[in-house]
Coordinates of C-alpha atoms in Angstrom, one line a residue:
Chain A
M20 CA -49.9 -0.8 -53.0
L21 CA -51.2 -4.3 -52.0
H22 CA -47.8 -5.7 -51.1
I23 CA -47.1 -2.7 -48.8
I24 CA -50.3 -3.1 -46.9
G25 CA -50.6 -6.9 -46.9
R26 CA -50.2 -8.4 -43.4
G27 CA -47.4 -10.8 -44.6
H28 CA -45.0 -7.9 -45.0
M29 CA -45.3 -6.3 -41.6
T30 CA -42.4 -6.3 -39.2
E31 CA -42.6 -9.0 -36.5
P32 CA -43.3 -6.8 -33.4
T33 CA -46.1 -5.0 -35.1
A34 CA -47.7 -8.2 -36.3
S35 CA -47.5 -9.7 -32.8
A36 CA -49.1 -6.6 -31.3
E37 CA -51.8 -6.7 -33.9
R38 CA -52.5 -10.4 -33.1
V39 CA -52.9 -9.5 -29.5
K40 CA -55.4 -6.8 -30.4
V41 CA -57.3 -9.2 -32.5
F42 CA -57.4 -11.7 -29.7
L43 CA -58.6 -9.2 -27.1
A44 CA -61.2 -7.8 -29.5
W45 CA -62.7 -11.2 -29.9
I46 CA -62.6 -11.9 -26.2
V47 CA -64.6 -8.8 -25.5
V48 CA -67.5 -10.0 -27.6
L49 CA -67.2 -13.7 -27.1
I50 CA -67.5 -13.6 -23.3
P51 CA -71.0 -12.1 -23.2
A52 CA -72.0 -14.2 -26.3
G53 CA -70.8 -17.4 -24.6
W54 CA -72.7 -16.5 -21.4
G55 CA -75.9 -16.0 -23.4
V56 CA -75.5 -19.3 -25.3
A57 CA -74.8 -21.1 -22.0
Q58 CA -78.1 -19.7 -20.6
V59 CA -80.0 -20.9 -23.7
V60 CA -78.4 -24.4 -23.7
S61 CA -79.2 -24.9 -20.0
K62 CA -82.9 -23.9 -20.6
S63 CA -83.1 -26.1 -23.7
A64 CA -82.2 -29.1 -21.7
A65 CA -85.7 -29.1 -20.2
L66 CA -87.0 -30.1 -23.7
F67 CA -85.2 -33.4 -23.6
R68 CA -85.9 -34.4 -20.0
Chain B
M24 CA -62.9 14.7 -35.8
F25 CA -62.5 11.2 -34.4
L26 CA -65.9 10.1 -35.7
D27 CA -65.3 11.3 -39.2
R28 CA -65.0 8.8 -42.0
D29 CA -61.4 10.0 -42.9
H30 CA -60.2 9.3 -39.3
S31 CA -61.5 5.7 -39.4
I32 CA -59.3 4.6 -42.3
A33 CA -57.1 1.8 -41.2
K34 CA -53.3 2.3 -41.0
P35 CA -51.0 -0.2 -42.7
G36 CA -50.7 -3.4 -40.7
F37 CA -54.2 -3.3 -39.3
S38 CA -55.7 -6.7 -39.2
R39 CA -59.2 -7.0 -40.8
W40 CA -60.1 -9.6 -38.2
R41 CA -60.6 -6.7 -35.7
V42 CA -63.6 -5.5 -37.6
P43 CA -66.0 -8.4 -37.1
P44 CA -65.8 -8.0 -33.2
A45 CA -66.6 -4.3 -33.7
A46 CA -69.7 -5.3 -35.8
L47 CA -70.6 -8.0 -33.3
A48 CA -70.5 -5.5 -30.4
I49 CA -73.1 -3.4 -32.1
H50 CA -75.3 -6.3 -33.2
L51 CA -75.1 -8.2 -29.9
A52 CA -76.3 -5.0 -28.2
I53 CA -79.2 -4.1 -30.5
G54 CA -80.3 -7.7 -30.8
Q55 CA -81.6 -7.1 -27.2
A56 CA -84.8 -5.9 -29.0
Y57 CA -85.8 -9.5 -29.6
A58 CA -85.8 -10.1 -25.9
F59 CA -88.0 -7.1 -25.0
S60 CA -90.9 -9.5 -24.1
V61 CA -89.2 -10.3 -20.8
F62 CA -90.4 -6.8 -19.7
N63 CA -94.0 -7.4 -20.7
L64 CA -95.3 -8.9 -17.5
P65 CA -93.4 -6.5 -15.1
L66 CA -94.6 -3.5 -17.2
S67 CA -98.2 -4.8 -16.9
T68 CA -98.0 -4.8 -13.0
L69 CA -96.1 -1.6 -12.3
V70 CA -99.0 -0.2 -10.2
G71 CA -100.4 -3.4 -8.7
V72 CA -96.9 -5.0 -8.3
D73 CA -98.1 -8.6 -7.6
K74 CA -101.1 -8.5 -10.0
P75 CA -102.4 -6.0 -12.6
A76 CA -104.2 -3.0 -11.1
P77 CA -107.0 -1.2 -13.1
T78 CA -104.6 1.6 -14.0
D79 CA -101.9 -0.8 -15.2
W80 CA -101.2 -1.1 -18.9
K81 CA -102.7 -4.0 -20.9
L82 CA -100.3 -6.5 -22.6
S83 CA -101.7 -5.5 -26.0
T84 CA -100.6 -1.8 -25.2
I85 CA -97.2 -3.0 -24.1
G86 CA -96.8 -5.2 -27.2
W87 CA -96.7 -2.1 -29.4
I88 CA -93.3 -1.1 -27.8
F89 CA -91.5 -3.9 -29.7
S90 CA -93.6 -3.7 -32.9
T91 CA -93.1 0.1 -33.2
A92 CA -89.4 -0.4 -32.6
I93 CA -89.1 -2.8 -35.5
V94 CA -91.1 -0.4 -37.7
F95 CA -88.6 2.4 -36.8
L96 CA -85.7 0.0 -37.5
G97 CA -86.9 -0.3 -41.0
L98 CA -87.7 3.4 -41.4
S99 CA -84.4 4.5 -40.1
A100 CA -82.4 2.0 -42.2
F101 CA -84.3 3.3 -45.2
T102 CA -83.8 6.9 -44.4
F103 CA -80.2 7.0 -43.1
G104 CA -78.7 4.3 -45.4
R105 CA -77.4 6.9 -47.9
W106 CA -76.1 9.2 -45.1
L107 CA -74.3 6.2 -43.6
E108 CA -72.3 5.7 -46.8
E109 CA -71.1 9.3 -46.6
A110 CA -70.6 9.6 -42.9
G111 CA -68.8 6.3 -42.4
P112 CA -69.4 3.5 -40.0
R113 CA -67.9 5.0 -36.9
K114 CA -70.2 8.1 -36.8
A115 CA -73.2 5.9 -37.7
M116 CA -72.3 3.4 -34.9
F117 CA -71.9 6.3 -32.4
C118 CA -75.3 7.7 -33.3
S119 CA -76.7 4.2 -33.0
A120 CA -75.2 3.8 -29.5
M121 CA -76.5 7.2 -28.5
C122 CA -80.0 6.4 -29.7
F123 CA -80.2 2.9 -28.4
G124 CA -78.7 3.7 -25.0
G125 CA -80.5 7.0 -24.8
G126 CA -83.8 5.3 -25.7
F127 CA -83.5 3.1 -22.6
L128 CA -83.0 6.2 -20.4
V129 CA -86.0 8.0 -21.9
A130 CA -88.1 4.8 -21.5
A131 CA -86.9 4.5 -17.9
F132 CA -88.3 8.0 -17.3
G133 CA -91.6 6.9 -18.9
V134 CA -91.8 3.9 -16.5
H135 CA -91.0 6.2 -13.6
V136 CA -93.8 8.6 -14.4
H137 CA -96.1 5.8 -15.8
Q138 CA -96.6 7.3 -19.2
I139 CA -96.7 4.7 -22.0
W140 CA -96.2 7.3 -24.7
I141 CA -92.8 8.3 -23.2
I142 CA -91.8 4.6 -23.4
Y143 CA -92.9 4.5 -27.1
L144 CA -90.9 7.7 -27.7
G145 CA -87.8 6.4 -25.9
Y146 CA -87.5 2.7 -26.7
S147 CA -89.5 2.4 -29.9
V148 CA -88.8 5.7 -31.7
I149 CA -85.4 6.8 -30.5
G150 CA -84.2 3.3 -29.7
G151 CA -85.7 2.0 -33.0
I152 CA -83.7 4.6 -35.0
G153 CA -80.6 3.3 -33.1
L154 CA -81.6 -0.3 -34.2
G155 CA -81.8 0.7 -37.9
L156 CA -78.5 2.6 -37.9
G157 CA -76.7 -0.1 -35.9
Y158 CA -78.1 -2.9 -38.1
I159 CA -76.8 -1.6 -41.4
S160 CA -73.7 0.3 -40.3
P161 CA -71.2 -2.6 -40.1
V162 CA -72.5 -4.4 -43.2
S163 CA -70.9 -2.4 -46.0
T164 CA -67.7 -2.0 -43.9
L165 CA -67.4 -5.7 -43.6
I166 CA -68.1 -6.3 -47.3
K167 CA -65.2 -3.9 -48.1
W168 CA -62.9 -5.7 -45.7
F169 CA -63.8 -9.2 -46.9
P170 CA -64.4 -9.0 -50.7
D171 CA -63.2 -12.6 -50.8
R172 CA -65.8 -13.8 -48.2
P173 CA -68.6 -11.3 -48.0
G174 CA -71.2 -13.8 -46.9
M175 CA -69.1 -15.1 -44.0
A176 CA -68.2 -11.6 -42.9
T177 CA -71.8 -10.1 -42.9
G178 CA -73.0 -13.4 -41.4
L179 CA -70.7 -12.9 -38.4
A180 CA -72.2 -9.5 -37.7
I181 CA -75.8 -10.4 -38.3
M182 CA -75.4 -13.5 -36.2
G183 CA -74.9 -11.1 -33.4
F184 CA -78.4 -9.7 -33.9
G185 CA -79.8 -13.2 -33.5
G186 CA -77.7 -13.8 -30.5
G187 CA -78.5 -10.5 -28.8
A188 CA -81.7 -11.8 -27.3
M189 CA -79.7 -14.6 -25.6
I190 CA -77.8 -12.0 -23.7
G191 CA -80.6 -9.4 -23.3
S192 CA -83.1 -11.8 -21.9
P193 CA -81.1 -13.3 -19.0
L194 CA -79.4 -10.0 -18.3
A195 CA -82.8 -8.2 -17.9
V196 CA -84.1 -11.0 -15.7
A197 CA -80.9 -10.9 -13.5
L198 CA -81.0 -7.1 -13.2
M199 CA -84.7 -7.0 -12.3
A200 CA -84.1 -9.6 -9.7
H201 CA -81.3 -7.5 -8.3
F202 CA -83.3 -4.2 -8.2
K203 CA -86.7 -5.7 -7.2
T204 CA -88.2 -4.4 -4.0
P205 CA -91.5 -5.1 -2.3
A206 CA -92.9 -2.0 -4.0
S207 CA -91.3 -2.2 -7.4
A208 CA -90.3 -4.8 -10.1
G209 CA -87.1 -2.9 -10.6
V210 CA -87.9 -2.0 -14.3
V211 CA -86.7 1.7 -14.0
E212 CA -83.3 0.7 -12.6
T213 CA -83.0 -2.1 -15.1
F214 CA -83.7 0.2 -18.0
L215 CA -81.1 2.7 -16.7
A216 CA -78.5 0.0 -16.2
M217 CA -79.1 -1.6 -19.6
G218 CA -79.0 1.7 -21.3
A219 CA -75.6 2.4 -19.8
L220 CA -74.2 -1.1 -20.3
Y221 CA -75.2 -1.3 -23.9
F222 CA -73.9 2.2 -24.6
V223 CA -70.4 1.2 -23.3
F224 CA -70.5 -2.1 -25.1
M225 CA -71.4 -0.4 -28.4
M226 CA -68.7 2.2 -27.9
F227 CA -66.2 -0.7 -28.1
G228 CA -67.4 -1.2 -31.6
V229 CA -67.2 2.6 -32.3
F230 CA -63.5 2.7 -31.2
T231 CA -62.6 -0.6 -32.9
V232 CA -64.1 -0.2 -36.4
R233 CA -62.0 0.9 -39.3
L234 CA -62.5 1.3 -43.0
P235 CA -60.0 -0.1 -45.5
A236 CA -57.7 2.4 -47.3
P237 CA -58.8 3.1 -50.9
G238 CA -57.5 0.4 -53.1
W239 CA -56.8 -2.1 -50.3
A240 CA -57.3 -5.8 -51.0
P241 CA -56.6 -8.9 -48.9
A242 CA -53.2 -10.4 -49.5
G243 CA -53.2 -12.9 -52.2
W244 CA -56.7 -12.0 -53.4
N245 CA -57.2 -11.3 -57.1
P246 CA -60.8 -10.7 -58.2
A247 CA -59.9 -11.0 -61.9
S248 CA -58.5 -14.5 -61.6
G249 CA -60.5 -15.6 -58.7
A250 CA -57.5 -16.4 -56.6
G251 CA -58.1 -16.4 -52.9
Q252 CA -61.8 -17.1 -53.2
P253 CA -63.4 -20.0 -51.3
N254 CA -64.6 -21.5 -54.6
A255 CA -63.3 -19.7 -57.6
A256 CA -65.3 -21.6 -60.2
R257 CA -68.7 -20.7 -58.7
R258 CA -68.0 -17.3 -57.3
A259 CA -70.1 -14.4 -58.5
P260 CA -68.1 -12.0 -60.7
P261 CA -67.5 -8.6 -58.9
A262 CA -70.6 -6.6 -59.9
P263 CA -70.2 -3.0 -61.2
D264 CA -71.6 -0.5 -58.8
V265 CA -75.2 0.7 -59.0
H266 CA -76.4 3.9 -57.3
V267 CA -79.0 3.4 -54.5
D268 CA -81.6 5.5 -56.3
E269 CA -81.1 3.5 -59.5
A270 CA -81.0 0.1 -57.7
I271 CA -84.6 0.5 -56.4
Q272 CA -85.8 0.9 -59.9
T273 CA -84.4 -2.5 -61.0
K274 CA -86.4 -5.7 -61.2
Q275 CA -83.6 -7.4 -59.2
F276 CA -84.2 -5.2 -56.1
W277 CA -87.9 -6.0 -55.9
L278 CA -87.3 -9.7 -56.5
L279 CA -84.8 -9.7 -53.6
W280 CA -87.3 -7.7 -51.6
A281 CA -89.9 -10.4 -52.2
V282 CA -87.3 -13.1 -51.4
L283 CA -86.5 -11.5 -48.0
C284 CA -90.1 -10.7 -47.2
L285 CA -91.3 -14.3 -48.0
N286 CA -88.5 -16.0 -46.1
V287 CA -89.0 -13.8 -43.1
T288 CA -92.8 -14.1 -43.1
A289 CA -92.5 -17.9 -43.0
G290 CA -90.2 -17.8 -40.0
I291 CA -91.2 -14.8 -37.9
G292 CA -94.8 -15.9 -37.3
V293 CA -93.7 -19.2 -36.0
L294 CA -91.0 -17.6 -33.7
G295 CA -93.7 -15.6 -32.0
Q296 CA -96.0 -18.5 -31.5
A297 CA -93.4 -21.2 -30.8
S298 CA -94.2 -21.7 -27.1
P299 CA -98.0 -22.1 -27.3
M300 CA -97.7 -24.0 -30.6
I301 CA -95.5 -26.9 -29.3
Q302 CA -97.7 -27.2 -26.2
E303 CA -100.9 -27.3 -28.2
M304 CA -99.5 -29.7 -30.8
F305 CA -98.2 -32.1 -28.1
P306 CA -100.8 -31.7 -25.2
G307 CA -99.7 -33.6 -22.1
V308 CA -96.3 -34.2 -23.4
I309 CA -94.7 -30.7 -23.6
G310 CA -95.1 -28.4 -20.6
A311 CA -94.2 -24.7 -20.1
A312 CA -90.6 -25.4 -19.1
A313 CA -89.9 -27.7 -22.1
A314 CA -91.6 -25.1 -24.4
A315 CA -89.3 -22.4 -23.1
G316 CA -86.4 -24.8 -23.9
F317 CA -87.9 -25.1 -27.4
V318 CA -87.9 -21.3 -27.8
G319 CA -84.3 -21.2 -26.7
L320 CA -83.3 -23.9 -29.1
L321 CA -84.9 -22.0 -32.0
S322 CA -83.0 -18.8 -31.0
L323 CA -79.8 -20.8 -31.1
A324 CA -80.7 -22.3 -34.5
N325 CA -81.6 -18.8 -35.8
M326 CA -78.2 -17.5 -34.6
L327 CA -76.0 -20.3 -35.9
G328 CA -77.9 -20.4 -39.2
R329 CA -76.9 -16.8 -39.8
F330 CA -73.2 -17.6 -39.8
A331 CA -73.3 -21.1 -41.3
W332 CA -75.6 -20.4 -44.3
S333 CA -74.0 -17.0 -45.2
S334 CA -70.5 -18.6 -45.1
C335 CA -71.8 -21.5 -47.2
S336 CA -73.2 -19.0 -49.7
D337 CA -69.6 -17.9 -50.4
I338 CA -69.0 -21.4 -51.7
I339 CA -72.2 -22.5 -53.4
G340 CA -73.4 -19.0 -54.4
R341 CA -76.2 -16.8 -53.1
R342 CA -78.9 -17.9 -55.6
T343 CA -78.3 -21.6 -54.8
T344 CA -78.4 -20.9 -51.1
Y345 CA -81.8 -19.3 -51.3
M346 CA -83.0 -22.1 -53.6
I347 CA -82.2 -24.5 -50.7
F348 CA -83.9 -22.2 -48.2
F349 CA -87.2 -22.2 -50.2
L350 CA -87.2 -25.8 -51.4
L351 CA -86.1 -27.4 -48.1
G352 CA -88.2 -25.0 -46.1
A353 CA -91.3 -25.8 -48.1
V354 CA -90.8 -29.5 -47.7
L355 CA -90.2 -29.3 -43.9
Y356 CA -93.2 -27.0 -43.4
A357 CA -95.4 -29.4 -45.3
L358 CA -94.1 -32.3 -43.1
I359 CA -94.6 -30.6 -39.7
P360 CA -98.4 -31.4 -39.4
T361 CA -97.4 -35.1 -39.9
T362 CA -94.9 -34.9 -37.0
G363 CA -97.8 -33.7 -34.8
R364 CA -100.1 -36.4 -36.0
V365 CA -97.6 -39.2 -35.3
G366 CA -96.6 -37.6 -32.0
S367 CA -92.9 -37.2 -32.8
V368 CA -91.5 -34.4 -30.7
T369 CA -87.9 -35.1 -32.0
Y370 CA -88.8 -34.7 -35.6
F371 CA -90.9 -31.6 -34.8
V372 CA -88.1 -29.9 -33.0
A373 CA -85.5 -31.0 -35.6
F374 CA -87.5 -29.7 -38.5
Y375 CA -88.2 -26.4 -36.8
A376 CA -84.5 -26.0 -35.9
V377 CA -83.5 -26.4 -39.5
I378 CA -86.3 -24.0 -40.7
L379 CA -85.0 -21.4 -38.2
T380 CA -81.4 -21.8 -39.4
M381 CA -82.7 -20.9 -42.8
Y382 CA -84.8 -18.0 -41.4
G383 CA -81.6 -16.5 -39.9
G384 CA -79.6 -17.5 -43.0
G385 CA -81.9 -15.4 -45.1
F386 CA -81.2 -12.3 -43.1
A387 CA -77.5 -12.9 -43.1
T388 CA -77.0 -13.8 -46.8
I389 CA -79.0 -10.9 -48.3
P390 CA -76.2 -8.2 -48.0
A391 CA -73.8 -10.4 -49.9
Y392 CA -76.5 -11.1 -52.5
L393 CA -77.0 -7.3 -52.9
R394 CA -73.2 -6.9 -53.2
D395 CA -73.2 -9.5 -56.0
L396 CA -75.9 -7.7 -57.9
F397 CA -75.3 -4.0 -57.1
G398 CA -71.6 -3.7 -56.2
V399 CA -70.1 -2.3 -53.0
M400 CA -70.5 1.4 -53.5
H401 CA -74.0 1.8 -51.9
V402 CA -74.6 -1.7 -50.6
G403 CA -75.4 -0.3 -47.1
A404 CA -78.0 2.1 -48.4
I405 CA -79.5 -0.5 -50.7
H406 CA -79.6 -3.0 -47.7
G407 CA -81.4 -0.3 -45.7
R408 CA -84.1 0.1 -48.3
L409 CA -84.5 -3.7 -48.6
L410 CA -85.1 -4.0 -44.9
T411 CA -88.6 -2.5 -45.4
A412 CA -89.4 -6.1 -46.4
W413 CA -88.7 -7.1 -42.8
S414 CA -91.1 -4.5 -41.5
V415 CA -93.8 -5.8 -43.8
A416 CA -93.0 -9.5 -42.9
G417 CA -92.9 -8.5 -39.2
V418 CA -96.6 -7.6 -39.4
A419 CA -97.7 -10.2 -42.0
G420 CA -96.1 -13.3 -40.4
P421 CA -97.6 -13.1 -36.9
V422 CA -101.0 -11.9 -38.3
L423 CA -101.2 -14.9 -40.7
V424 CA -100.3 -17.4 -38.0
N425 CA -102.6 -16.0 -35.3
Y426 CA -105.5 -15.2 -37.5
I427 CA -105.6 -18.6 -39.2
R428 CA -105.2 -20.4 -35.9
E429 CA -108.1 -18.5 -34.3
Y430 CA -110.3 -19.0 -37.4
Q431 CA -109.6 -22.8 -37.3
I432 CA -110.4 -23.1 -33.6
A433 CA -113.5 -21.0 -34.0
H434 CA -114.7 -23.4 -36.6
G435 CA -114.3 -26.5 -34.4
V436 CA -110.8 -27.7 -35.3
A437 CA -108.9 -29.2 -32.4
K438 CA -106.1 -27.0 -31.0
A439 CA -103.6 -29.8 -31.9
N440 CA -104.6 -29.6 -35.6
A441 CA -105.1 -25.8 -35.7
Y442 CA -101.7 -25.1 -37.1
S443 CA -101.8 -27.5 -40.1
V444 CA -103.3 -25.0 -42.6
T445 CA -100.8 -22.4 -41.4
M446 CA -97.9 -24.7 -42.1
Y447 CA -99.2 -25.5 -45.6
L448 CA -99.6 -21.8 -46.2
M449 CA -96.0 -21.1 -45.1
A450 CA -94.9 -23.9 -47.5
S451 CA -96.8 -22.2 -50.3
L452 CA -95.2 -18.8 -49.5
L453 CA -91.8 -20.4 -49.7
V454 CA -92.7 -21.8 -53.2
V455 CA -93.5 -18.3 -54.3
G456 CA -90.1 -17.2 -52.9
F457 CA -88.4 -20.0 -54.8
I458 CA -89.9 -18.6 -58.1
A459 CA -88.9 -15.0 -57.3
N460 CA -85.3 -16.2 -56.5
A461 CA -85.2 -18.2 -59.7
M462 CA -86.0 -15.0 -61.7
V463 CA -83.0 -13.1 -60.4
R464 CA -80.5 -12.2 -63.1
P465 CA -77.5 -9.9 -63.2
V466 CA -78.4 -6.2 -63.4
D467 CA -78.5 -4.7 -66.8
A468 CA -75.5 -2.5 -67.7
S469 CA -77.8 0.5 -68.3
H470 CA -78.2 0.7 -64.5
H471 CA -74.5 0.7 -63.7
W472 CA -73.0 3.8 -62.0
K473 CA -71.1 6.0 -64.5
G474 CA -70.2 8.9 -62.2
A475 CA -67.3 9.4 -59.8
H476 CA -67.1 7.0 -56.8
D477 CA -67.8 8.3 -53.2

């Protein structure tokens, strides 16, 4: 069972497509998260002025 | 049906690394709750616009919106945890999105007709149910996808809840500035926009989440030999499953309840008072802008601690991680009054930043701790019941900090020194937590589930 499902045994095109989906999924959440962190960091700078 | 548990089983070739973004989408959205205070002042001047009118709501009345939402988070996690295990994460996340987004819409109507009870109903009750469902729904799913790194996986999701305020706060400010008119602060339009935006963002999580097929395991992972574990020698052995109804009758559940409650109590009271506290402890040195920077820094520490400590717990073990939280936390709390006395802002900020990483780490590591003790079968439901500790700490922490501070000032203690007793009390609470954590042992075999698995 495991060797069938394990990622290392997928055909190459499927694996590539899956990698793109993983990348896009992370982009969707990291963009707003990064924007939020940037807002906080810019405000925190006032503490050290 | 698309939302059914059976339809969310992953097909062969699905990468498990698509599941953490799904969980993050939910947690980044519902984490907005921590930023609700940005609406406090605009809500208190809805009638007067520039300054509060006699018919405007008081800040104390508005403050109940957030408090009630957190109470309903705990209640909903407690109530729906068992249902979530049966319905699957997709349906639970969808209900969470409906409740959280819908709660904003109902609250917008409440603002429009200036009825506070409609806002309580919308944001606090309906939205609060969405908070509870959304908080616990990705946890058991991630634990199933990452049996080799449960701490890291759940830390990723719960980190989103800490980071949600960082998005929610500036987003709300930007939207209110956009919709503001001479006659309105733009709260109604902002609530409507945020309800729609968060619903869409959460739906990304609904569409992306998958459950592993029965019997699935990560490639190269062998629980029996410990292969594929971050630290095979120290890993917790896979615990046999315990039914949720049985789990809450064990000593271990209540010890972990105390561990979470004490860890949260020590951090949450300080989070709420961070801005006035640093200004009062360093009068003339720290102004309002720098204090706001301090609050932001604590949020960042809280968020990063969730991922860093829970990942670390996969290597050093859950019990050891909490030992560090309580021991190091107690020492740092006990040293904070000294930083005030010697006037060291740097040490003060650094100590608090470390404390807040452990506050966040406590939230993020607890699901993996539960999994180590009670198995995977009902870990979501057990986690939901454990979150009542958060509800208790959410009231106890701020009350302790505020009451002791006011008592000290009323008895002639200078504002700069009014927090010392509180800090020593927090250190004592963490010592009690240390003892509770030290008493945690594996669950007795008599509690293990002997029936068929869900």
